[in-house]
Amino acid sequence: MNAYITAAGAYLPGPPVGNDEIAARLGGVDERGDRLRRRILAANGIAKRHYALDAQGRTTELNEELAANALHAALDERGLGAADLDMLATATTQGDLLVPGFASMVHGRLGGGPMQVLSAAGVCSSSLAALDAAVAKVRLGDRRRAAVVGSELSSRWLRSSRFNGGGDGDAHFLRWMLSDGAGAVLVEGRPRPDRPSLHVDWVRTVSLAHAHPVCMRAGMGEGAAPVAGRTWQDMGSAAAAEQAGMMLLRQDTSALGALAEAGLREFQALAREGLIDLGKLDHVLCHYSTNAFRDIVFDQLAAAGAQIDTGRWFSNLETRGNTGAASIFIALEECWRTGRFEPGQTVLLAVPESGRFSFGFAHLTCVDGAAAEAPAVAPVAAPVAAQEAAPAVTRVAPRSERLHDRLDAVWQEFEQRLDQVPVMRRLSEGTATLEDYRRLLFNLRQQVADGARWISRAASNFSVDLFDLRSAAIGHAAEEHRDFMMIERDYAACGGSIEDIRAGEKNIGSEALSAYMFHTASQPDPIGLLGAMFIIEGLGTGKASGWAARFKATLGLRDDQVSFLSYHGEADDDHFAKLQAILDSPRIDAASADAIVKTAKTVARLYALQLEELDHV
């Protein structure tokens, strides 16, 4: 399955507030505070922002209301209602309540029917963590339509009553940086037919908390780390914590340079993996708190020899303010609403988070939904005469979109075939035995042991013109060449004999599959093998984790007995994302697409045969 962003919505409370109006709205600005305000505003470049506060500084709307309003905007733009959703993923720094979770409160406010909810905690990058979860569920076919919303009501942290006449520079810095708002997107398994959609190529989030102290924080005393007995919950009362200054939202501004450098390194790592081609990016939407941060990124990219055309860089920080977890979706909504994206163009979303150094990235490709959804033939009800009189106009879907649709059809047929395989049926019904599992490992090992060999052979047969595919194949072979040893360890942990599994022979299906893979890999420029990878990596990202969990639950197995399936359930997400990026490449012409689909069909049939043979040996 694929995942597409099919609608976007945003909500900004109240009228825009200019720089000269902030002090009156938030209150409590003395001469020193006003100097800080002017200096910070001059650096961050924000000219207008929105607050859910009235002229007297009173809260006018809940955070859950901001989120629900953004969701309604996205649903209305798509022509849908809340009842059309079966998943809601939310992101915010702090909800209105401590308990229950923010997603539950937003769902209650939004309405609709029963649905899965997820509250992503964190700060700015929590929005892409929520998007990642929604995309994964839609891709798995587990959810049909998901909504994702990032929402912030920061102004409650910024009012003068919080500061008690004090507050250090780090606290005042955020006071003039943050504002309120919400942004939302809808995620579906197919593009919408009436306007372009955004195919979600991949989403990546990473935490570097292991290497960095806390940067943006609230609820702790002074210092870089919380101390037992000295968090806000240990102070005896919320009032005591407030009096101690623990409830101020602070940011260590001296760490922002290091945050920019760390974000650039993560960006470069994605480029090395082949997930980002800076020269081919059409749009970059980056969340940041200040224009100074943007300038650091530009300078460091230029120093690294990868200068980006600033015309491709979009931010509405100056007019919408820094809305934390909502910012990236508010920026995406403005681009969406103004028609900034055109079919075939690529979009990178980038969100650094200073909380404890986290980063989120997402790569999107704009696709022509109308072309992708157009019927292959005229409707049978259309009058023949009208068909003859009408001019011959054919809407052609983008090449990559047609390929994805064809591969999706192969995958759906493969899934149906897998459901009928006896061992998979027993696993689904909860009647699989330990012998079933051992037999699965025994037979997989014989075929998997050949995997790195045929990948290496394919690499040696790619010409210089496809050097990037050769490099990708070599890297993949290096990652996969010891997989069979993991299977052997799982087999032994389940009571099997290492000697027996190593002396085992391939079953009929495994023989046929390996022979076909070696034959295909031996051809010049075997680009059709991308179809094989689509099936094999798809099994990892779409099936392996579920199989591992069911075998564990049914048989009471330990983690060390299902390590092969569990590992591929995690690692193959990354492999599959790289594969998707290659499939979207302009190098995939019509002939290559045909070869890829044919290979995928063949491998799907032979892989199922391999599993069917488990009951025949």
XYZ file of C-alpha atoms in Angstrom:
617
model
C 0.000 0.000 0.000
C 0.959 3.630 -0.464
C 0.162 6.679 1.640
C -0.794 10.117 0.362
C -1.470 13.463 1.975
C -4.789 14.360 0.383
C -5.790 17.509 2.292
C -4.394 20.105 4.674
C -5.980 22.552 7.081
C -4.853 25.216 9.528
C -6.358 27.323 12.273
C -4.861 30.468 13.792
C -6.841 31.974 16.685
C -7.791 35.618 16.771
C -6.451 38.454 14.629
C -2.706 38.678 13.887
C -0.702 40.394 16.623
C 2.119 42.700 15.566
C 5.403 43.172 17.400
C 4.307 46.395 19.087
C 1.180 44.713 20.458
C 2.804 41.706 22.144
C 3.743 43.421 25.370
C 0.203 44.663 25.927
C -1.238 41.204 25.187
C 1.148 39.221 27.424
C 1.701 41.983 30.009
C 4.344 42.558 32.654
C 7.116 44.162 30.598
C 9.548 46.395 32.460
C 12.384 48.376 30.899
C 14.766 45.408 30.930
C 12.123 43.080 29.547
C 11.331 45.493 26.746
C 14.992 45.627 25.718
C 15.055 41.824 25.589
C 11.845 41.818 23.552
C 13.217 44.217 20.948
C 16.513 42.339 20.617
C 14.872 38.919 20.294
C 12.271 40.112 17.784
C 14.931 41.780 15.665
C 16.790 38.453 15.456
C 13.911 36.032 14.886
C 12.272 37.934 12.033
C 8.687 37.311 13.214
C 6.389 40.204 12.329
C 2.978 38.727 13.168
C 1.640 35.834 15.212
C -1.637 34.669 16.775
C -2.669 34.127 20.396
C -5.725 32.442 21.882
C -5.806 35.341 24.344
C -8.110 38.345 24.429
C -6.990 41.928 25.037
C -7.079 41.296 28.797
C -4.794 38.267 28.492
C -7.538 35.710 29.130
C -7.524 32.366 27.301
C -10.259 32.306 24.666
C -9.934 28.750 23.310
C -8.608 25.387 24.443
C -5.739 23.657 22.706
C -8.105 20.836 21.760
C -10.359 23.417 20.079
C -7.480 24.744 18.003
C -6.697 21.181 16.906
C -10.326 20.358 16.111
C -10.713 23.547 14.058
C -7.629 22.687 11.964
C -8.951 19.152 11.459
C -12.345 20.459 10.354
C -10.582 22.741 7.862
C -8.737 19.768 6.336
C -11.866 17.597 6.286
C -13.949 20.364 4.737
C -11.340 20.912 2.026
C -11.542 17.195 1.221
C -15.348 17.133 1.390
C -15.383 14.687 4.303
C -16.549 14.554 7.906
C -15.067 13.261 11.133
C -17.039 10.018 10.719
C -14.882 9.248 7.652
C -11.764 8.881 9.815
C -10.566 5.678 11.436
C -7.387 7.095 13.002
C -6.382 10.345 14.690
C -2.757 11.131 15.582
C -2.060 14.314 17.536
C 1.074 16.214 18.502
C 1.489 18.980 21.063
C 3.952 20.158 23.682
C 1.293 20.325 26.380
C -2.392 19.535 26.182
C -5.053 21.305 28.192
C -5.090 18.531 30.806
C -2.467 16.331 32.427
C -4.738 13.310 31.946
C -6.205 11.952 29.675
C -4.084 12.078 26.537
C -4.427 14.953 24.087
C -5.660 12.714 21.248
C -8.588 11.511 23.358
C -9.594 15.075 24.142
C -9.321 16.147 20.500
C -11.357 13.118 19.410
C -14.049 14.040 21.927
C -14.103 17.587 20.607
C -13.999 16.532 16.931
C -16.630 13.825 17.121
C -17.044 11.171 14.443
C -17.109 7.472 15.169
C -14.821 4.920 16.823
C -11.203 5.357 15.755
C -7.647 4.643 16.801
C -6.041 7.588 18.597
C -2.395 8.370 19.268
C -0.900 11.197 21.332
C 2.652 11.986 20.216
C 4.506 13.758 23.015
C 7.520 15.994 22.651
C 7.968 19.451 21.198
C 8.285 20.523 17.552
C 9.168 17.217 15.854
C 6.306 15.366 17.537
C 4.164 16.370 14.533
C 6.292 14.290 12.155
C 6.330 11.431 14.678
C 2.527 11.499 14.548
C 2.633 11.631 10.733
C 5.016 8.661 10.691
C 2.593 6.575 12.752
C -0.396 7.465 10.566
C 1.502 6.767 7.338
C 2.669 3.387 8.653
C -0.864 2.281 9.547
C -2.271 3.374 6.183
C 0.569 1.673 4.294
C -0.088 -1.546 6.161
C -3.720 -1.387 5.117
C -4.654 -1.382 8.793
C -6.288 2.053 8.554
C -8.154 3.528 5.595
C -7.982 7.246 6.369
C -6.022 8.952 9.153
C -5.900 12.554 10.314
C -2.769 14.094 11.825
C -2.765 17.383 13.717
C -0.089 19.448 15.432
C -1.430 22.055 17.846
C 0.039 24.484 20.368
C -1.419 26.882 22.937
C 1.893 28.319 24.111
C 0.516 31.670 25.240
C -0.631 30.224 28.567
C 3.053 29.705 29.376
C 3.972 33.250 28.374
C 1.662 35.485 30.400
C 3.215 37.821 32.965
C 1.590 35.981 35.876
C 3.909 33.046 35.155
C 7.018 35.123 35.627
C 6.342 36.646 39.049
C 8.370 39.644 37.996
C 11.404 37.480 37.282
C 12.561 34.829 34.875
C 15.979 34.465 33.323
C 17.014 35.309 29.773
C 16.296 31.784 28.514
C 12.707 32.052 29.732
C 12.220 35.536 28.256
C 13.695 34.337 24.952
C 10.814 31.903 24.416
C 8.280 34.445 25.649
C 8.831 36.514 22.517
C 9.231 33.506 20.213
C 6.209 31.254 20.686
C 2.576 31.640 19.665
C -0.605 29.644 19.105
C -2.063 27.703 16.191
C -2.822 24.289 14.704
C -2.178 22.529 11.400
C -3.589 19.240 10.110
C -3.292 16.824 7.200
C -5.271 13.820 5.999
C -3.495 10.595 5.010
C -5.124 8.070 2.658
C -4.057 4.975 0.768
C -4.866 6.472 -2.631
C -4.532 9.969 -4.113
C -7.647 12.096 -4.357
C -9.095 12.315 -7.874
C -9.959 16.031 -8.001
C -6.571 17.655 -7.368
C -2.901 16.721 -6.845
C -1.909 14.781 -3.727
C 1.402 14.310 -1.967
C 2.805 10.772 -2.013
C 4.646 10.143 1.262
C 7.929 8.628 0.115
C 9.348 8.257 3.623
C 9.346 9.739 7.128
C 12.342 9.695 9.469
C 12.647 10.801 13.090
C 15.748 10.517 15.276
C 16.667 11.450 18.829
C 20.206 12.432 19.860
C 19.312 12.641 23.553
C 22.051 10.128 24.339
C 24.629 12.763 23.385
C 23.020 16.032 24.513
C 21.609 17.456 27.752
C 18.127 18.905 28.040
C 17.827 22.160 26.075
C 14.166 23.254 26.024
C 12.368 22.290 29.205
C 9.746 23.000 31.844
C 9.032 21.244 35.112
C 12.575 20.984 36.490
C 14.947 23.103 38.490
C 18.213 24.605 37.378
C 20.765 22.362 35.696
C 20.981 20.265 32.578
C 19.185 17.196 33.934
C 16.304 16.461 36.316
C 17.241 15.304 39.795
C 15.261 12.812 41.869
C 13.023 14.708 44.280
C 13.499 17.988 42.412
C 10.993 17.935 39.568
C 7.754 19.931 39.652
C 5.825 16.894 40.881
C 8.107 16.587 43.910
C 7.533 20.118 45.203
C 4.540 19.360 47.403
C 2.187 21.474 45.342
C 1.912 23.009 41.912
C 2.023 26.430 43.566
C 5.391 25.620 45.153
C 6.743 24.491 41.797
C 5.457 27.712 40.215
C 7.066 29.803 42.957
C 10.365 28.010 42.377
C 10.270 28.960 38.704
C 9.917 25.353 37.541
C 6.854 26.081 35.443
C 8.637 28.543 33.181
C 9.382 27.299 29.690
C 13.108 27.717 29.104
C 15.530 27.132 26.262
C 19.313 27.043 26.465
C 19.997 29.475 23.639
C 23.719 28.724 23.710
C 22.941 25.229 22.355
C 21.111 26.379 19.222
C 24.262 26.513 17.107
C 25.010 22.888 18.007
C 21.385 22.014 17.176
C 21.798 23.455 13.680
C 25.031 21.525 13.157
C 23.483 18.268 14.381
C 20.490 18.777 12.094
C 22.780 19.328 9.134
C 24.635 16.093 9.918
C 21.350 14.181 9.987
C 20.416 15.763 6.662
C 23.759 14.740 5.162
C 23.312 11.185 6.475
C 19.987 10.928 4.626
C 21.702 12.224 1.493
C 24.437 9.572 1.808
C 21.763 6.891 2.113
C 20.265 8.054 -1.167
C 17.042 9.328 0.412
C 17.691 12.979 -0.446
C 19.100 14.482 -3.632
C 19.571 18.169 -2.878
C 19.922 19.004 -6.554
C 16.487 17.542 -7.319
C 14.505 18.926 -4.397
C 11.869 21.363 -5.621
C 10.666 22.571 -2.223
C 12.119 22.583 1.288
C 9.782 23.393 4.175
C 11.832 23.766 7.331
C 10.527 24.671 10.756
C 12.808 26.878 12.794
C 12.364 29.351 15.616
C 14.405 32.206 14.220
C 15.790 33.406 10.909
C 19.220 33.232 12.522
C 18.820 29.448 12.603
C 17.981 29.445 8.869
C 21.071 31.518 8.109
C 23.296 29.045 9.991
C 21.909 26.180 7.882
C 22.414 28.099 4.625
C 25.996 28.982 5.561
C 26.904 25.442 6.576
C 25.344 23.918 3.447
C 27.360 26.332 1.329
C 30.541 25.499 3.238
C 29.886 21.799 2.581
C 29.581 22.473 -1.149
C 25.823 21.853 -1.169
C 24.386 25.343 -1.397
C 20.615 25.358 -1.768
C 18.655 27.711 -3.989
C 16.844 29.865 -1.416
C 13.933 30.204 -3.839
C 13.087 26.580 -3.111
C 13.032 27.227 0.646
C 9.627 28.070 2.161
C 8.810 29.355 5.622
C 5.922 31.428 6.947
C 7.622 32.117 10.286
C 7.391 35.871 9.719
C 3.607 35.897 9.264
C 2.434 32.886 11.293
C 4.991 32.844 14.106
C 6.656 29.885 15.786
C 3.853 27.470 16.624
C 6.023 24.519 17.662
C 4.511 21.162 16.714
C 1.946 22.922 14.513
C 4.473 24.914 12.471
C 5.361 22.373 9.777
C 1.706 21.587 8.997
C 0.745 25.290 9.023
C 3.505 25.887 6.448
C 2.397 22.853 4.411
C -1.213 24.055 4.469
C -0.243 27.463 3.050
C 1.716 25.820 0.232
C -1.187 23.438 -0.394
C -3.815 26.193 -0.413
C -1.842 28.475 -2.732
C -1.035 25.730 -5.265
C 2.701 25.877 -4.691
C 3.228 22.183 -5.500
C 2.946 20.764 -9.017
C 2.797 17.093 -10.111
C 6.255 15.565 -10.343
C 7.796 17.967 -7.833
C 9.470 16.787 -4.628
C 9.057 18.277 -1.160
C 11.231 17.882 1.939
C 9.802 18.611 5.392
C 12.452 19.236 8.067
C 11.820 19.835 11.765
C 14.619 20.256 14.319
C 13.573 20.097 17.962
C 15.678 21.570 20.747
C 13.924 19.718 23.596
C 16.744 17.211 23.803
C 17.941 17.283 20.212
C 15.400 15.453 18.046
C 14.869 15.756 14.310
C 12.100 14.828 11.917
C 12.228 14.634 8.114
C 9.651 13.632 5.500
C 10.025 13.353 1.711
C 6.947 13.855 -0.453
C 6.264 13.711 -4.194
C 3.368 15.616 -5.732
C 1.237 13.380 -7.978
C -1.645 14.123 -10.335
C -4.540 12.442 -8.574
C -6.956 12.894 -11.461
C -4.629 11.146 -13.896
C -3.850 8.374 -11.443
C -7.527 7.693 -10.846
C -8.710 8.021 -14.490
C -10.343 4.821 -15.825
C -8.390 2.897 -18.432
C -11.426 2.646 -20.739
C -14.586 4.676 -21.272
C -17.531 3.767 -18.995
C -19.751 1.116 -20.549
C -22.817 3.324 -20.053
C -21.435 6.081 -22.293
C -23.288 6.301 -25.661
C -21.234 4.979 -28.558
C -22.041 7.972 -30.747
C -20.905 10.365 -28.065
C -17.667 8.442 -27.706
C -17.035 8.632 -31.448
C -17.812 12.342 -31.619
C -15.702 13.292 -28.625
C -12.105 14.300 -29.246
C -9.537 11.694 -28.241
C -8.064 13.032 -24.997
C -6.101 10.660 -22.811
C -5.043 11.603 -19.276
C -1.745 9.874 -18.538
C -0.710 9.250 -14.958
C 2.852 10.121 -13.960
C 5.192 7.195 -14.639
C 6.111 6.619 -10.979
C 2.450 6.701 -9.966
C 1.449 4.084 -12.530
C 4.317 1.866 -11.342
C 3.262 2.187 -7.703
C -0.315 1.274 -8.598
C 0.817 -1.775 -10.568
C 3.055 -2.938 -7.739
C 0.264 -2.384 -5.233
C -1.927 -4.706 -7.292
C 0.814 -7.345 -7.264
C 1.165 -6.980 -3.498
C -2.565 -7.308 -2.864
C -2.694 -10.528 -4.904
C 0.382 -11.774 -3.023
C -1.260 -11.045 0.345
C -4.352 -13.006 -0.687
C -2.172 -15.938 -1.725
C -0.248 -15.792 1.572
C -3.510 -15.919 3.512
C -4.211 -19.312 1.896
C -0.795 -20.818 2.687
C -1.451 -23.486 5.366
C 1.215 -22.390 7.843
C 0.161 -18.733 7.569
C -3.487 -19.693 8.007
C -2.655 -21.653 11.154
C -0.635 -18.706 12.456
C -3.572 -16.363 11.860
C -5.981 -18.759 13.574
C -3.679 -19.216 16.575
C -3.148 -22.948 15.957
C 0.468 -22.818 14.721
C 2.849 -25.181 16.533
C 6.478 -24.905 17.535
C 7.229 -27.418 14.790
C 5.563 -25.064 12.281
C 7.857 -22.262 13.392
C 10.997 -24.415 13.326
C 10.064 -25.684 9.866
C 9.621 -22.087 8.684
C 13.071 -21.126 9.983
C 14.631 -24.279 8.538
C 13.321 -23.572 5.041
C 13.880 -19.827 5.078
C 17.501 -20.309 6.052
C 18.318 -22.245 2.883
C 16.944 -19.499 0.640
C 18.152 -16.518 2.716
C 21.710 -17.854 2.685
C 21.738 -17.174 -1.068
C 20.401 -13.631 -0.701
C 23.639 -11.687 -0.372
C 25.143 -13.751 -3.202
C 22.531 -12.875 -5.815
C 22.498 -9.238 -4.677
C 26.292 -9.124 -5.139
C 25.957 -10.743 -8.568
C 23.391 -8.126 -9.542
C 25.742 -5.366 -8.388
C 28.517 -6.699 -10.613
C 26.192 -6.593 -13.631
C 25.086 -2.975 -13.313
C 26.833 -0.705 -15.821
C 28.461 2.614 -15.021
C 25.273 4.378 -16.119
C 23.518 2.744 -13.158
C 26.389 3.212 -10.733
C 24.077 4.384 -7.940
C 22.119 1.121 -8.176
C 25.362 -0.846 -8.073
C 26.383 1.047 -4.917
C 22.981 0.495 -3.333
C 23.149 -3.236 -4.117
C 26.631 -3.557 -2.637
C 25.532 -1.780 0.527
C 22.440 -3.955 0.800
C 24.469 -7.145 0.335
C 26.753 -6.062 3.184
C 23.731 -5.595 5.453
C 22.104 -8.901 4.505
C 24.999 -11.344 4.220
C 24.686 -12.658 7.787
C 20.906 -12.887 7.957
C 20.960 -16.654 7.710
C 23.091 -16.795 10.880
C 20.324 -14.963 12.750
C 17.880 -17.614 11.562
C 20.248 -20.337 12.761
C 20.412 -18.769 16.233
C 16.609 -18.537 16.435
C 16.338 -22.172 15.293
C 18.785 -23.352 17.955
C 17.016 -21.261 20.620
C 13.817 -23.136 19.740
C 15.441 -26.532 20.281
C 16.673 -27.174 16.743
C 20.103 -28.441 15.779
C 22.605 -26.065 14.127
C 24.121 -29.020 12.277
C 20.731 -30.051 10.890
C 19.752 -26.612 9.637
C 23.151 -26.039 8.030
C 22.941 -29.386 6.253
C 19.397 -28.747 5.082
C 18.336 -28.594 1.439
C 16.068 -26.111 -0.282
C 12.474 -27.138 -0.809
C 10.991 -26.981 -4.309
C 9.830 -23.402 -3.910
C 13.155 -22.239 -2.483
C 15.033 -23.935 -5.324
C 12.857 -22.210 -7.898
C 13.100 -18.835 -6.157
C 16.894 -18.905 -5.793
C 17.405 -20.131 -9.350
C 15.215 -17.338 -10.687
C 17.009 -14.716 -8.603
C 20.463 -15.828 -9.762
C 19.286 -15.978 -13.376
C 17.816 -12.456 -13.216
C 20.825 -11.055 -11.351
C 23.104 -12.397 -14.089
C 21.494 -10.262 -16.806
C 23.025 -6.933 -17.905
C 21.629 -4.036 -15.837
C 19.134 -6.238 -13.942
C 16.864 -3.375 -12.950
C 13.909 -5.778 -12.810
C 15.291 -7.025 -9.491
C 13.780 -3.923 -7.913
C 10.522 -5.835 -8.239
C 12.009 -8.703 -6.245
C 13.131 -6.245 -3.577
C 9.625 -4.771 -3.488
C 8.232 -8.166 -2.493
C 11.039 -9.218 -0.148
C 11.446 -5.880 1.639
C 7.665 -5.542 1.666
C 7.478 -8.782 3.621
C 9.893 -7.299 6.118
C 8.198 -3.960 6.586
C 4.621 -5.225 6.211
C 4.565 -8.757 7.622
C 7.614 -9.714 9.695
C 6.722 -7.799 12.875
C 3.193 -9.186 12.870
C 4.430 -12.734 12.321
C 6.954 -12.351 15.144
C 4.307 -11.033 17.519
C 1.846 -13.822 16.668
C 4.434 -16.576 17.026
C 5.469 -15.111 20.390
C 1.879 -14.869 21.615
C 0.803 -18.274 20.301
C 3.875 -20.243 21.370
C 5.109 -18.178 24.323
C 8.445 -17.507 22.625
C 11.170 -15.179 23.876
C 12.685 -12.249 21.984
C 15.844 -14.256 21.249
C 13.708 -16.897 19.503
C 12.131 -14.483 16.992
C 15.061 -12.126 16.408
C 15.174 -12.623 12.615
C 11.530 -11.666 12.066
C 11.660 -8.847 14.629
C 14.846 -7.373 13.151
C 13.428 -7.287 9.641
C 10.200 -5.785 10.895
C 12.285 -2.769 11.943
C 15.263 -2.656 9.549
C 13.243 -3.219 6.385
C 11.306 0.023 6.922
C 14.532 1.840 6.036
C 15.327 -0.519 3.158
C 11.815 -0.120 1.768
C 12.032 3.681 1.939
C 15.265 3.614 -0.076
C 13.607 1.319 -2.592
C 10.624 3.662 -2.918
C 12.990 6.548 -3.627
C 14.632 4.536 -6.441
C 11.249 3.544 -7.891
C 10.325 7.240 -8.040
C 13.526 8.032 -9.923
C 13.272 9.385 -13.505
C 15.561 6.530 -14.598
C 12.594 4.132 -14.321
C 11.238 4.270 -17.872
C 8.337 2.244 -19.277
C 10.499 -0.786 -20.159
C 12.108 -0.789 -16.714
C 8.689 -0.530 -15.061
C 7.447 -3.554 -17.033
C 10.510 -5.572 -15.985
C 10.073 -4.552 -12.341
C 6.397 -5.554 -12.267
C 7.037 -8.870 -14.022
C 9.830 -9.730 -11.588
C 7.645 -8.779 -8.633
C 4.865 -11.075 -9.865
C 7.283 -13.978 -10.364
C 8.970 -13.569 -6.985
C 5.608 -13.259 -5.218
C 4.407 -16.528 -6.780
C 7.660 -18.387 -5.989
C 7.861 -17.053 -2.430
C 4.344 -18.288 -1.749
C 5.294 -21.659 -3.254
C 8.255 -21.801 -0.888
C 5.928 -21.377 2.098
C 3.369 -23.825 0.718
C 6.085 -26.466 0.535
C 6.550 -26.321 4.318
C 3.607 -28.719 4.545
C 5.013 -31.028 1.860
C 8.463 -31.815 3.254
